[in-house]
N, CA, C and O atoms as CSV, one atom per row, in Angstrom:
chain,resi,resn,atom,element,x,y,z
A,1,ALA,N,N,64.960,-49.669,55.174
A,1,ALA,CA,C,65.064,-50.080,53.794
A,1,ALA,C,C,65.376,-48.893,52.899
A,1,ALA,O,O,66.144,-48.995,51.942
A,2,ALA,N,N,64.743,-47.729,53.242
A,2,ALA,CA,C,64.983,-46.537,52.439
A,2,ALA,C,C,66.430,-46.097,52.600
A,2,ALA,O,O,67.041,-45.652,51.628
A,3,GLY,N,N,66.997,-46.208,53.795
A,3,GLY,CA,C,68.378,-45.833,54.039
A,3,GLY,C,C,69.326,-46.720,53.246
A,3,GLY,O,O,70.328,-46.267,52.692
A,4,GLU,N,N,68.967,-48.017,53.212
A,4,GLU,CA,C,69.750,-48.964,52.422
A,4,GLU,C,C,69.754,-48.569,50.959
A,4,GLU,O,O,70.793,-48.588,50.300
A,5,GLU,N,N,68.581,-48.211,50.458
A,5,GLU,CA,C,68.447,-47.840,49.053
A,5,GLU,C,C,69.238,-46.571,48.749
A,5,GLU,O,O,69.870,-46.471,47.697
A,6,VAL,N,N,69.208,-45.597,49.666
A,6,VAL,CA,C,69.951,-44.351,49.491
A,6,VAL,C,C,71.448,-44.650,49.497
A,6,VAL,O,O,72.205,-44.116,48.686
A,7,ARG,N,N,71.862,-45.517,50.428
A,7,ARG,CA,C,73.264,-45.867,50.497
A,7,ARG,C,C,73.697,-46.590,49.205
A,7,ARG,O,O,74.786,-46.322,48.697
A,8,ALA,N,N,72.889,-47.473,48.682
A,8,ALA,CA,C,73.197,-48.198,47.446
A,8,ALA,C,C,73.276,-47.218,46.269
A,8,ALA,O,O,74.144,-47.332,45.404
A,9,LEU,N,N,72.345,-46.250,46.258
A,9,LEU,CA,C,72.390,-45.236,45.193
A,9,LEU,C,C,73.653,-44.393,45.304
A,9,LEU,O,O,74.264,-44.052,44.291
A,10,GLY,N,N,74.045,-44.058,46.529
A,10,GLY,CA,C,75.274,-43.288,46.737
A,10,GLY,C,C,76.492,-44.048,46.234
A,10,GLY,O,O,77.367,-43.465,45.594
A,11,VAL,N,N,76.556,-45.352,46.518
A,11,VAL,CA,C,77.666,-46.178,46.040
A,11,VAL,C,C,77.650,-46.212,44.518
A,11,VAL,O,O,78.691,-46.077,43.874
A,12,SER,N,N,76.445,-46.394,43.940
A,12,SER,CA,C,76.329,-46.416,42.480
A,12,SER,C,C,76.786,-45.098,41.873
A,12,SER,O,O,77.501,-45.079,40.871
A,13,CYS,N,N,76.360,-43.978,42.498
A,13,CYS,CA,C,76.777,-42.665,42.003
A,13,CYS,C,C,78.291,-42.510,42.085
A,13,CYS,O,O,78.910,-41.980,41.162
A,14,ALA,N,N,78.891,-42.967,43.179
A,14,ALA,CA,C,80.349,-42.879,43.334
A,14,ALA,C,C,81.040,-43.711,42.257
A,14,ALA,O,O,82.049,-43.285,41.694
A,15,LEU,N,N,80.503,-44.895,41.969
A,15,LEU,CA,C,81.094,-45.740,40.921
A,15,LEU,C,C,80.962,-45.069,39.558
A,15,LEU,O,O,81.900,-45.090,38.761
A,16,TRP,N,N,79.792,-44.469,39.286
A,16,TRP,CA,C,79.585,-43.787,38.004
A,16,TRP,C,C,80.527,-42.598,37.861
A,16,TRP,O,O,81.075,-42.341,36.789
A,17,ARG,N,N,80.705,-41.865,38.993
A,17,ARG,CA,C,81.640,-40.736,38.949
A,17,ARG,C,C,83.057,-41.224,38.659
A,17,ARG,O,O,83.770,-40.632,37.848
A,18,ALA,N,N,83.459,-42.303,39.325
A,18,ALA,CA,C,84.797,-42.859,39.096
A,18,ALA,C,C,84.928,-43.322,37.645
A,18,ALA,O,O,85.953,-43.100,37.000
A,19,ASP,N,N,83.871,-43.970,37.142
A,19,ASP,CA,C,83.901,-44.408,35.738
A,19,ASP,C,C,83.998,-43.208,34.799
A,19,ASP,O,O,84.746,-43.233,33.822
A,20,ALA,N,N,83.236,-42.159,35.103
A,20,ALA,CA,C,83.259,-40.961,34.256
A,20,ALA,C,C,84.636,-40.313,34.288
A,20,ALA,O,O,85.150,-39.874,33.259
A,21,LYS,N,N,85.242,-40.254,35.503
A,21,LYS,CA,C,86.577,-39.666,35.638
A,21,LYS,C,C,87.598,-40.489,34.856
A,21,LYS,O,O,88.431,-39.933,34.140
A,22,ALA,N,N,87.534,-41.808,34.994
A,22,ALA,CA,C,88.439,-42.682,34.255
A,22,ALA,C,C,88.190,-42.530,32.755
A,22,ALA,O,O,89.136,-42.522,31.968
A,23,GLY,N,N,86.937,-42.410,32.360
A,23,GLY,CA,C,86.601,-42.224,30.950
A,23,GLY,C,C,87.174,-40.923,30.415
A,23,GLY,O,O,87.677,-40.878,29.292
A,24,ARG,N,N,87.100,-39.849,31.226
A,24,ARG,CA,C,87.675,-38.569,30.798
A,24,ARG,C,C,89.182,-38.687,30.656
A,24,ARG,O,O,89.763,-38.138,29.720
A,25,LYS,N,N,89.828,-39.409,31.587
A,25,LYS,CA,C,91.281,-39.618,31.472
A,25,LYS,C,C,91.607,-40.379,30.197
A,25,LYS,O,O,92.515,-40.000,29.456
A,26,GLU,N,N,90.870,-41.445,29.942
A,26,GLU,CA,C,91.101,-42.240,28.738
A,26,GLU,C,C,90.842,-41.406,27.483
A,26,GLU,O,O,91.583,-41.480,26.503
A,27,THR,N,N,89.777,-40.615,27.539
A,27,THR,CA,C,89.469,-39.752,26.389
A,27,THR,C,C,90.587,-38.741,26.178
A,27,THR,O,O,90.994,-38.499,25.042
A,28,GLY,N,N,91.088,-38.150,27.254
A,28,GLY,CA,C,92.195,-37.202,27.150
A,28,GLY,C,C,93.442,-37.861,26.590
A,28,GLY,O,O,94.128,-37.285,25.745
A,29,ALA,N,N,93.741,-39.078,27.064
A,29,ALA,CA,C,94.902,-39.803,26.561
A,29,ALA,C,C,94.716,-40.126,25.076
A,29,ALA,O,O,95.648,-40.006,24.281
A,30,ALA,N,N,93.499,-40.536,24.719
A,30,ALA,CA,C,93.226,-40.857,23.312
A,30,ALA,C,C,93.340,-39.608,22.452
A,30,ALA,O,O,93.884,-39.668,21.349
A,31,GLU,N,N,92.834,-38.479,22.937
A,31,GLU,CA,C,92.928,-37.229,22.177
A,31,GLU,C,C,94.394,-36.805,22.008
A,31,GLU,O,O,94.792,-36.328,20.946
A,32,ALA,N,N,95.192,-36.988,23.073
A,32,ALA,CA,C,96.614,-36.656,22.981
A,32,ALA,C,C,97.302,-37.560,21.961
A,32,ALA,O,O,98.147,-37.101,21.191
A,33,GLU,N,N,96.943,-38.841,21.955
A,33,GLU,CA,C,97.525,-39.777,20.988
A,33,GLU,C,C,97.111,-39.403,19.559
A,33,GLU,O,O,97.924,-39.465,18.637
A,34,VAL,N,N,95.851,-39.017,19.384
A,34,VAL,CA,C,95.377,-38.591,18.062
A,34,VAL,C,C,96.148,-37.347,17.611
A,34,VAL,O,O,96.545,-37.255,16.449
A,35,ALA,N,N,96.362,-36.399,18.510
A,35,ALA,CA,C,97.109,-35.179,18.157
A,35,ALA,C,C,98.555,-35.528,17.788
A,35,ALA,O,O,99.105,-34.987,16.829
A,36,ARG,N,N,99.162,-36.434,18.556
A,36,ARG,CA,C,100.536,-36.849,18.273
A,36,ARG,C,C,100.626,-37.522,16.909
A,36,ARG,O,O,101.529,-37.235,16.124
A,37,LEU,N,N,99.678,-38.423,16.634
A,37,LEU,CA,C,99.684,-39.122,15.347
A,37,LEU,C,C,99.378,-38.174,14.187
A,37,LEU,O,O,99.933,-38.326,13.098
A,38,THR,N,N,98.507,-37.207,14.414
A,38,THR,CA,C,98.187,-36.221,13.380
A,38,THR,C,C,99.429,-35.409,13.032
A,38,THR,O,O,99.702,-35.159,11.858
A,39,GLU,N,N,100.187,-34.994,14.057
A,39,GLU,CA,C,101.423,-34.237,13.826
A,39,GLU,C,C,102.450,-35.101,13.100
A,39,GLU,O,O,103.148,-34.629,12.203
A,40,ARG,N,N,102.533,-36.367,13.496
A,40,ARG,CA,C,103.482,-37.264,12.831
A,40,ARG,C,C,103.110,-37.450,11.361
A,40,ARG,O,O,103.987,-37.447,10.497
A,41,CYS,N,N,101.838,-37.609,11.074
A,41,CYS,CA,C,101.387,-37.750,9.678
A,41,CYS,C,C,101.721,-36.498,8.881
A,41,CYS,O,O,102.178,-36.588,7.741
A,42,ALA,N,N,101.497,-35.333,9.474
A,42,ALA,CA,C,101.815,-34.071,8.791
A,42,ALA,C,C,103.310,-33.992,8.515
A,42,ALA,O,O,103.723,-33.577,7.432
A,43,ARG,N,N,104.127,-34.391,9.497
A,43,ARG,CA,C,105.583,-34.370,9.328
A,43,ARG,C,C,106.006,-35.338,8.211
A,43,ARG,O,O,106.856,-35.005,7.386
A,44,LEU,N,N,105.409,-36.531,8.191
A,44,LEU,CA,C,105.736,-37.511,7.146
A,44,LEU,C,C,105.298,-37.012,5.770
A,44,LEU,O,O,105.993,-37.238,4.779
A,45,GLU,N,N,104.160,-36.340,5.705
A,45,GLU,CA,C,103.709,-35.781,4.424
A,45,GLU,C,C,104.685,-34.718,3.934
A,45,GLU,O,O,105.011,-34.668,2.748
A,46,ARG,N,N,105.155,-33.859,4.858
A,46,ARG,CA,C,106.151,-32.837,4.469
A,46,ARG,C,C,107.426,-33.500,3.970
A,46,ARG,O,O,107.998,-33.096,2.958
A,47,MET,N,N,107.864,-34.525,4.698
A,47,MET,CA,C,109.079,-35.227,4.286
A,47,MET,C,C,108.876,-35.874,2.919
A,47,MET,O,O,109.784,-35.863,2.088
A,48,GLY,N,N,107.703,-36.432,2.684
A,48,GLY,CA,C,107.414,-37.043,1.388
A,48,GLY,C,C,107.448,-36.023,0.269
A,48,GLY,O,O,107.989,-36.293,-0.804
A,49,ARG,N,N,106.872,-34.843,0.510
A,49,ARG,CA,C,106.909,-33.780,-0.507
A,49,ARG,C,C,108.349,-33.364,-0.779
A,49,ARG,O,O,108.755,-33.205,-1.930
A,50,GLU,N,N,109.124,-33.188,0.308
A,50,GLU,CA,C,110.530,-32.792,0.145
A,50,GLU,C,C,111.307,-33.871,-0.604
A,50,GLU,O,O,112.127,-33.562,-1.469
A,51,ASP,N,N,111.049,-35.144,-0.273
A,51,ASP,CA,C,111.727,-36.236,-0.973
A,51,ASP,C,C,111.380,-36.233,-2.456
A,51,ASP,O,O,112.255,-36.430,-3.300
A,52,ARG,N,N,110.102,-36.009,-2.778
A,52,ARG,CA,C,109.699,-35.976,-4.187
A,52,ARG,C,C,110.363,-34.812,-4.901
A,52,ARG,O,O,110.766,-34.943,-6.057
A,53,GLN,N,N,110.484,-33.662,-4.219
A,53,GLN,CA,C,111.143,-32.508,-4.830
A,53,GLN,C,C,112.617,-32.803,-5.076
A,53,GLN,O,O,113.144,-32.512,-6.150
A,54,VAL,N,N,113.283,-33.385,-4.072
A,54,VAL,CA,C,114.701,-33.714,-4.208
A,54,VAL,C,C,114.885,-34.741,-5.319
A,54,VAL,O,O,115.797,-34.625,-6.138
A,55,ARG,N,N,114.007,-35.754,-5.341
A,55,ARG,CA,C,114.104,-36.778,-6.381
A,55,ARG,C,C,113.887,-36.159,-7.760
A,55,ARG,O,O,114.564,-36.530,-8.719
A,56,GLY,N,N,112.946,-35.214,-7.865
A,56,GLY,CA,C,112.714,-34.535,-9.138
A,56,GLY,C,C,113.923,-33.748,-9.591
A,56,GLY,O,O,114.281,-33.771,-10.768
A,57,VAL,N,N,114.559,-33.045,-8.653
A,57,VAL,CA,C,115.770,-32.279,-8.988
A,57,VAL,C,C,116.883,-33.241,-9.415
A,57,VAL,O,O,117.587,-32.989,-10.393
A,58,ALA,N,N,117.037,-34.335,-8.680
A,58,ALA,CA,C,118.084,-35.309,-9.007
A,58,ALA,C,C,117.830,-35.924,-10.383
A,58,ALA,O,O,118.761,-36.095,-11.169
A,59,GLU,N,N,116.565,-36.256,-10.674
A,59,GLU,CA,C,116.251,-36.834,-11.984
A,59,GLU,C,C,116.545,-35.832,-13.092
A,59,GLU,O,O,117.048,-36.210,-14.150
A,60,ALA,N,N,116.237,-34.561,-12.860
A,60,ALA,CA,C,116.534,-33.530,-13.859
A,60,ALA,C,C,118.041,-33.388,-14.047
A,60,ALA,O,O,118.517,-33.229,-15.172
A,61,ASP,N,N,118.795,-33.445,-12.946
A,61,ASP,CA,C,120.261,-33.367,-13.035
A,61,ASP,C,C,120.818,-34.541,-13.839
A,61,ASP,O,O,121.703,-34.363,-14.676
A,62,VAL,N,N,120.298,-35.733,-13.582
A,62,VAL,CA,C,120.766,-36.916,-14.301
A,62,VAL,C,C,120.440,-36.781,-15.789
A,62,VAL,O,O,121.263,-37.127,-16.637
A,63,ALA,N,N,119.250,-36.282,-16.108
A,63,ALA,CA,C,118.876,-36.106,-17.517
A,63,ALA,C,C,119.801,-35.099,-18.194
A,63,ALA,O,O,120.235,-35.316,-19.325
A,64,ARG,N,N,120.105,-33.987,-17.496
A,64,ARG,CA,C,121.024,-32.994,-18.065
A,64,ARG,C,C,122.417,-33.589,-18.267
A,64,ARG,O,O,123.059,-33.344,-19.289
A,65,LEU,N,N,122.875,-34.361,-17.305
A,65,LEU,CA,C,124.186,-34.996,-17.421
A,65,LEU,C,C,124.219,-35.968,-18.598
A,65,LEU,O,O,125.200,-36.018,-19.340
A,66,ALA,N,N,123.155,-36.731,-18.764
A,66,ALA,CA,C,123.093,-37.664,-19.896
A,66,ALA,C,C,123.147,-36.899,-21.217
A,66,ALA,O,O,123.826,-37.323,-22.152
A,67,GLU,N,N,122.434,-35.776,-21.297
A,67,GLU,CA,C,122.476,-34.958,-22.512
A,67,GLU,C,C,123.888,-34.429,-22.763
A,67,GLU,O,O,124.373,-34.447,-23.894
A,68,LEU,N,N,124.537,-33.960,-21.705
A,68,LEU,CA,C,125.905,-33.455,-21.849
A,68,LEU,C,C,126.858,-34.555,-22.311
A,68,LEU,O,O,127.685,-34.334,-23.195
A,69,LEU,N,N,126.739,-35.734,-21.714
A,69,LEU,CA,C,127.610,-36.842,-22.100
A,69,LEU,C,C,127.377,-37.242,-23.550
A,69,LEU,O,O,128.321,-37.554,-24.276
A,70,GLU,N,N,126.117,-37.231,-23.963
A,70,GLU,CA,C,125.817,-37.546,-25.360
A,70,GLU,C,C,126.434,-36.508,-26.287
A,70,GLU,O,O,126.999,-36.843,-27.327
A,71,ALA,N,N,126.317,-35.239,-25.893
A,71,ALA,CA,C,126.904,-34.166,-26.707
A,71,ALA,C,C,128.421,-34.307,-26.766
A,71,ALA,O,O,129.024,-34.145,-27.827
A,72,VAL,N,N,129.033,-34.608,-25.631
A,72,VAL,CA,C,130.489,-34.800,-25.600
A,72,VAL,C,C,130.866,-35.990,-26.480
A,72,VAL,O,O,131.863,-35.943,-27.200
A,73,GLY,N,N,130.074,-37.048,-26.420
A,73,GLY,CA,C,130.342,-38.218,-27.256
A,73,GLY,C,C,130.249,-37.880,-28.733
A,73,GLY,O,O,131.098,-38.289,-29.526
A,74,ARG,N,N,129.211,-37.130,-29.104
A,74,ARG,CA,C,129.075,-36.721,-30.518
A,74,ARG,C,C,130.270,-35.880,-30.937
A,74,ARG,O,O,130.839,-36.083,-32.010
A,75,GLU,N,N,130.646,-34.932,-30.082
A,75,GLU,CA,C,131.784,-34.054,-30.392
A,75,GLU,C,C,133.068,-34.869,-30.491
A,75,GLU,O,O,133.905,-34.621,-31.359
A,76,GLY,N,N,133.217,-35.842,-29.599
A,76,GLY,CA,C,134.398,-36.705,-29.630
A,76,GLY,C,C,134.449,-37.521,-30.915
A,76,GLY,O,O,135.509,-37.684,-31.519
A,77,ARG,N,N,133.283,-38.035,-31.330
A,77,ARG,CA,C,133.255,-38.804,-32.586
A,77,ARG,C,C,133.616,-37.905,-33.765
A,77,ARG,O,O,134.363,-38.309,-34.656
A,78,ARG,N,N,133.078,-36.676,-33.765
A,78,ARG,CA,C,133.410,-35.729,-34.835
A,78,ARG,C,C,134.905,-35.432,-34.849
A,78,ARG,O,O,135.539,-35.437,-35.904
A,79,ALA,N,N,135.461,-35.174,-33.664
A,79,ALA,CA,C,136.893,-34.872,-33.568
A,79,ALA,C,C,137.715,-36.083,-34.007
A,79,ALA,O,O,138.741,-35.930,-34.671
A,80,GLY,N,N,137.270,-37.279,-33.641
A,80,GLY,CA,C,137.970,-38.492,-34.047
A,80,GLY,C,C,137.966,-38.661,-35.558
A,80,GLY,O,O,138.981,-39.023,-36.152
A,81,LEU,N,N,136.815,-38.397,-36.179
A,81,LEU,CA,C,136.733,-38.502,-37.643
A,81,LEU,C,C,137.633,-37.464,-38.309
A,81,LEU,O,O,138.310,-37.761,-39.293
A,82,ALA,N,N,137.635,-36.252,-37.770
A,82,ALA,CA,C,138.495,-35.205,-38.330
A,82,ALA,C,C,139.967,-35.597,-38.185
A,82,ALA,O,O,140.761,-35.391,-39.103
A,83,ALA,N,N,140.324,-36.158,-37.036
A,83,ALA,CA,C,141.711,-36.568,-36.818
A,83,ALA,C,C,142.089,-37.695,-37.778
A,83,ALA,O,O,143.199,-37.711,-38.312
A,84,GLU,N,N,141.164,-38.643,-38.000
A,84,GLU,CA,C,141.437,-39.729,-38.937
A,84,GLU,C,C,141.651,-39.185,-40.348
A,84,GLU,O,O,142.541,-39.640,-41.066
A,85,ALA,N,N,140.833,-38.211,-40.741
A,85,ALA,CA,C,140.989,-37.606,-42.070
A,85,ALA,C,C,142.338,-36.896,-42.169
A,85,ALA,O,O,143.029,-36.997,-43.183
A,86,GLU,N,N,142.704,-36.182,-41.115
A,86,GLU,CA,C,143.988,-35.475,-41.099
A,86,GLU,C,C,145.146,-36.472,-41.183
A,86,GLU,O,O,146.127,-36.239,-41.889
A,87,LEU,N,N,145.020,-37.590,-40.449
A,87,LEU,CA,C,146.065,-38.618,-40.509
A,87,LEU,C,C,146.185,-39.210,-41.912
A,87,LEU,O,O,147.289,-39.480,-42.384
A,88,ALA,N,N,145.054,-39.407,-42.571
A,88,ALA,CA,C,145.089,-39.944,-43.932
A,88,ALA,C,C,145.809,-38.970,-44.868
A,88,ALA,O,O,146.606,-39.383,-45.710
A,89,VAL,N,N,145.520,-37.667,-44.711
A,89,VAL,CA,C,146.194,-36.654,-45.530
A,89,VAL,C,C,147.693,-36.669,-45.258
A,89,VAL,O,O,148.498,-36.613,-46.188
A,90,LEU,N,N,148.068,-36.744,-43.981
A,90,LEU,CA,C,149.485,-36.760,-43.617
A,90,LEU,C,C,150.172,-38.024,-44.133
A,90,LEU,O,O,151.312,-37.966,-44.594
A,91,ALA,N,N,149.489,-39.154,-44.058
A,91,ALA,CA,C,150.077,-40.401,-44.559
A,91,ALA,C,C,150.317,-40.300,-46.061
A,91,ALA,O,O,151.364,-40.721,-46.553
A,92,GLU,N,N,149.359,-39.746,-46.785
A,92,GLU,CA,C,149.518,-39.562,-48.234
A,92,GLU,C,C,150.683,-38.635,-48.525
A,92,GLU,O,O,151.455,-38.880,-49.452
A,93,ARG,N,N,150.817,-37.584,-47.752
A,93,ARG,CA,C,151.921,-36.627,-47.936
A,93,ARG,C,C,153.267,-37.309,-47.675
A,93,ARG,O,O,154.246,-37.063,-48.380
A,94,CYS,N,N,153.302,-38.179,-46.643
A,94,CYS,CA,C,154.538,-38.918,-46.354
A,94,CYS,C,C,154.911,-39.810,-47.537
A,94,CYS,O,O,156.082,-39.887,-47.909
A,95,VAL,N,N,153.926,-40.481,-48.126
A,95,VAL,CA,C,154.191,-41.333,-49.296
A,95,VAL,C,C,154.746,-40.478,-50.430
A,95,VAL,O,O,155.702,-40.868,-51.100
A,96,GLN,N,N,154.139,-39.309,-50.639
A,96,GLN,CA,C,154.619,-38.412,-51.696
A,96,GLN,C,C,156.054,-37.967,-51.416
A,96,GLN,O,O,156.892,-37.946,-52.318
A,97,LEU,N,N,156.330,-37.613,-50.163
A,97,LEU,CA,C,157.685,-37.164,-49.818
A,97,LEU,C,C,158.697,-38.280,-49.955
A,97,LEU,O,O,159.835,-38.042,-50.358
A,98,GLU,N,N,158.291,-39.510,-49.622
A,98,GLU,CA,C,159.202,-40.645,-49.814
A,98,GLU,C,C,159.525,-40.824,-51.300
A,98,GLU,O,O,160.664,-41.105,-51.674
A,99,GLY,N,N,158.498,-40.653,-52.136
A,99,GLY,CA,C,158.719,-40.748,-53.587
A,99,GLY,C,C,159.668,-39.666,-54.068
A,99,GLY,O,O,160.563,-39.927,-54.871
A,100,VAL,N,N,159.468,-38.431,-53.567
A,100,VAL,CA,C,160.345,-37.331,-53.948
A,100,VAL,C,C,161.755,-37.614,-53.466
A,100,VAL,O,O,162.721,-37.375,-54.190
A,101,GLY,N,N,161.877,-38.124,-52.243
A,101,GLY,CA,C,163.192,-38.444,-51.678
A,101,GLY,C,C,163.888,-39.532,-52.485
A,101,GLY,O,O,165.087,-39.450,-52.752
A,102,ARG,N,N,163.129,-40.547,-52.869
A,102,ARG,CA,C,163.703,-41.639,-53.662
A,102,ARG,C,C,164.188,-41.109,-55.011
A,102,ARG,O,O,165.289,-41.434,-55.457
A,103,LYS,N,N,163.353,-40.291,-55.654
A,103,LYS,CA,C,163.748,-39.709,-56.950
A,103,LYS,C,C,164.980,-38.822,-56.777
A,103,LYS,O,O,165.878,-38.817,-57.620
A,104,GLY,N,N,165.012,-38.071,-55.673
A,104,GLY,CA,C,166.169,-37.211,-55.409
A,104,GLY,C,C,167.436,-38.024,-55.222
A,104,GLY,O,O,168.497,-37.666,-55.734
A,105,ARG,N,N,167.319,-39.132,-54.478
A,105,ARG,CA,C,168.481,-40.000,-54.252
A,105,ARG,C,C,168.935,-40.638,-55.562
A,105,ARG,O,O,170.129,-40.752,-55.839
A,106,GLU,N,N,167.953,-41.047,-56.355
A,106,GLU,CA,C,168.295,-41.650,-57.653
A,106,GLU,C,C,168.997,-40.627,-58.546
A,106,GLU,O,O,169.984,-40.937,-59.213
A,107,ALA,N,N,168.462,-39.387,-58.544
A,107,ALA,CA,C,169.074,-38.332,-59.362
A,107,ALA,C,C,170.473,-38.022,-58.843
A,107,ALA,O,O,171.403,-37.828,-59.626
A,108,ALA,N,N,170.618,-37.974,-57.511
A,108,ALA,CA,C,171.933,-37.695,-56.933
A,108,ALA,C,C,172.900,-38.814,-57.274
A,108,ALA,O,O,174.062,-38.559,-57.589
A,109,GLY,N,N,172.424,-40.068,-57.213
A,109,GLY,CA,C,173.273,-41.222,-57.547
A,109,GLY,C,C,173.706,-41.150,-59.011
A,109,GLY,O,O,174.858,-41.423,-59.350
A,110,ALA,N,N,172.758,-40.777,-59.866
A,110,ALA,CA,C,173.093,-40.674,-61.289
A,110,ALA,C,C,174.102,-39.547,-61.503
A,110,ALA,O,O,175.017,-39.681,-62.316
A,111,GLU,N,N,173.944,-38.466,-60.796
A,111,GLU,CA,C,174.866,-37.318,-60.933
A,111,GLU,C,C,176.242,-37.716,-60.449
A,111,GLU,O,O,177.244,-37.372,-61.075
A,112,VAL,N,N,176.306,-38.448,-59.328
A,112,VAL,CA,C,177.597,-38.885,-58.796
A,112,VAL,C,C,178.225,-39.839,-59.784
A,112,VAL,O,O,179.428,-39.761,-60.032
A,113,ALA,N,N,177.443,-40.738,-60.357
A,113,ALA,CA,C,177.992,-41.704,-61.326
A,113,ALA,C,C,178.490,-40.999,-62.567
A,113,ALA,O,O,179.489,-41.403,-63.163
A,114,ARG,N,N,177.808,-39.967,-62.951
A,114,ARG,CA,C,178.200,-39.220,-64.133
A,114,ARG,C,C,179.508,-38.484,-63.875
A,114,ARG,O,O,180.328,-38.315,-64.777
A,115,LEU,N,N,179.689,-38.050,-62.632
A,115,LEU,CA,C,180.895,-37.298,-62.313
A,115,LEU,C,C,182.038,-38.253,-62.192
A,115,LEU,O,O,183.165,-37.836,-61.924
């Protein structure tokens, strides 16, 4: 009976050792998976920081471009107003010159008639 009990204990010990070995393998696999996931999280965090930096630079570029376009628009409106004023002056001058030309033609016609 004692031999039976020793043999049963030996089998139990062998099973416990096998369980412990399998547990260590599982623990090692789990630790490797945790390390892999930790590295992946760190990589994703770096990518997120880089994306936020790039997005910040892009947003600043867009804001600068909008300011430049607004400035160009203001300058264009100013130039357009100046051109309109210049055209009005030129149109008035043309009217004056037409009047002078008409008077000149009338005077020339009168001179020819007199001759």
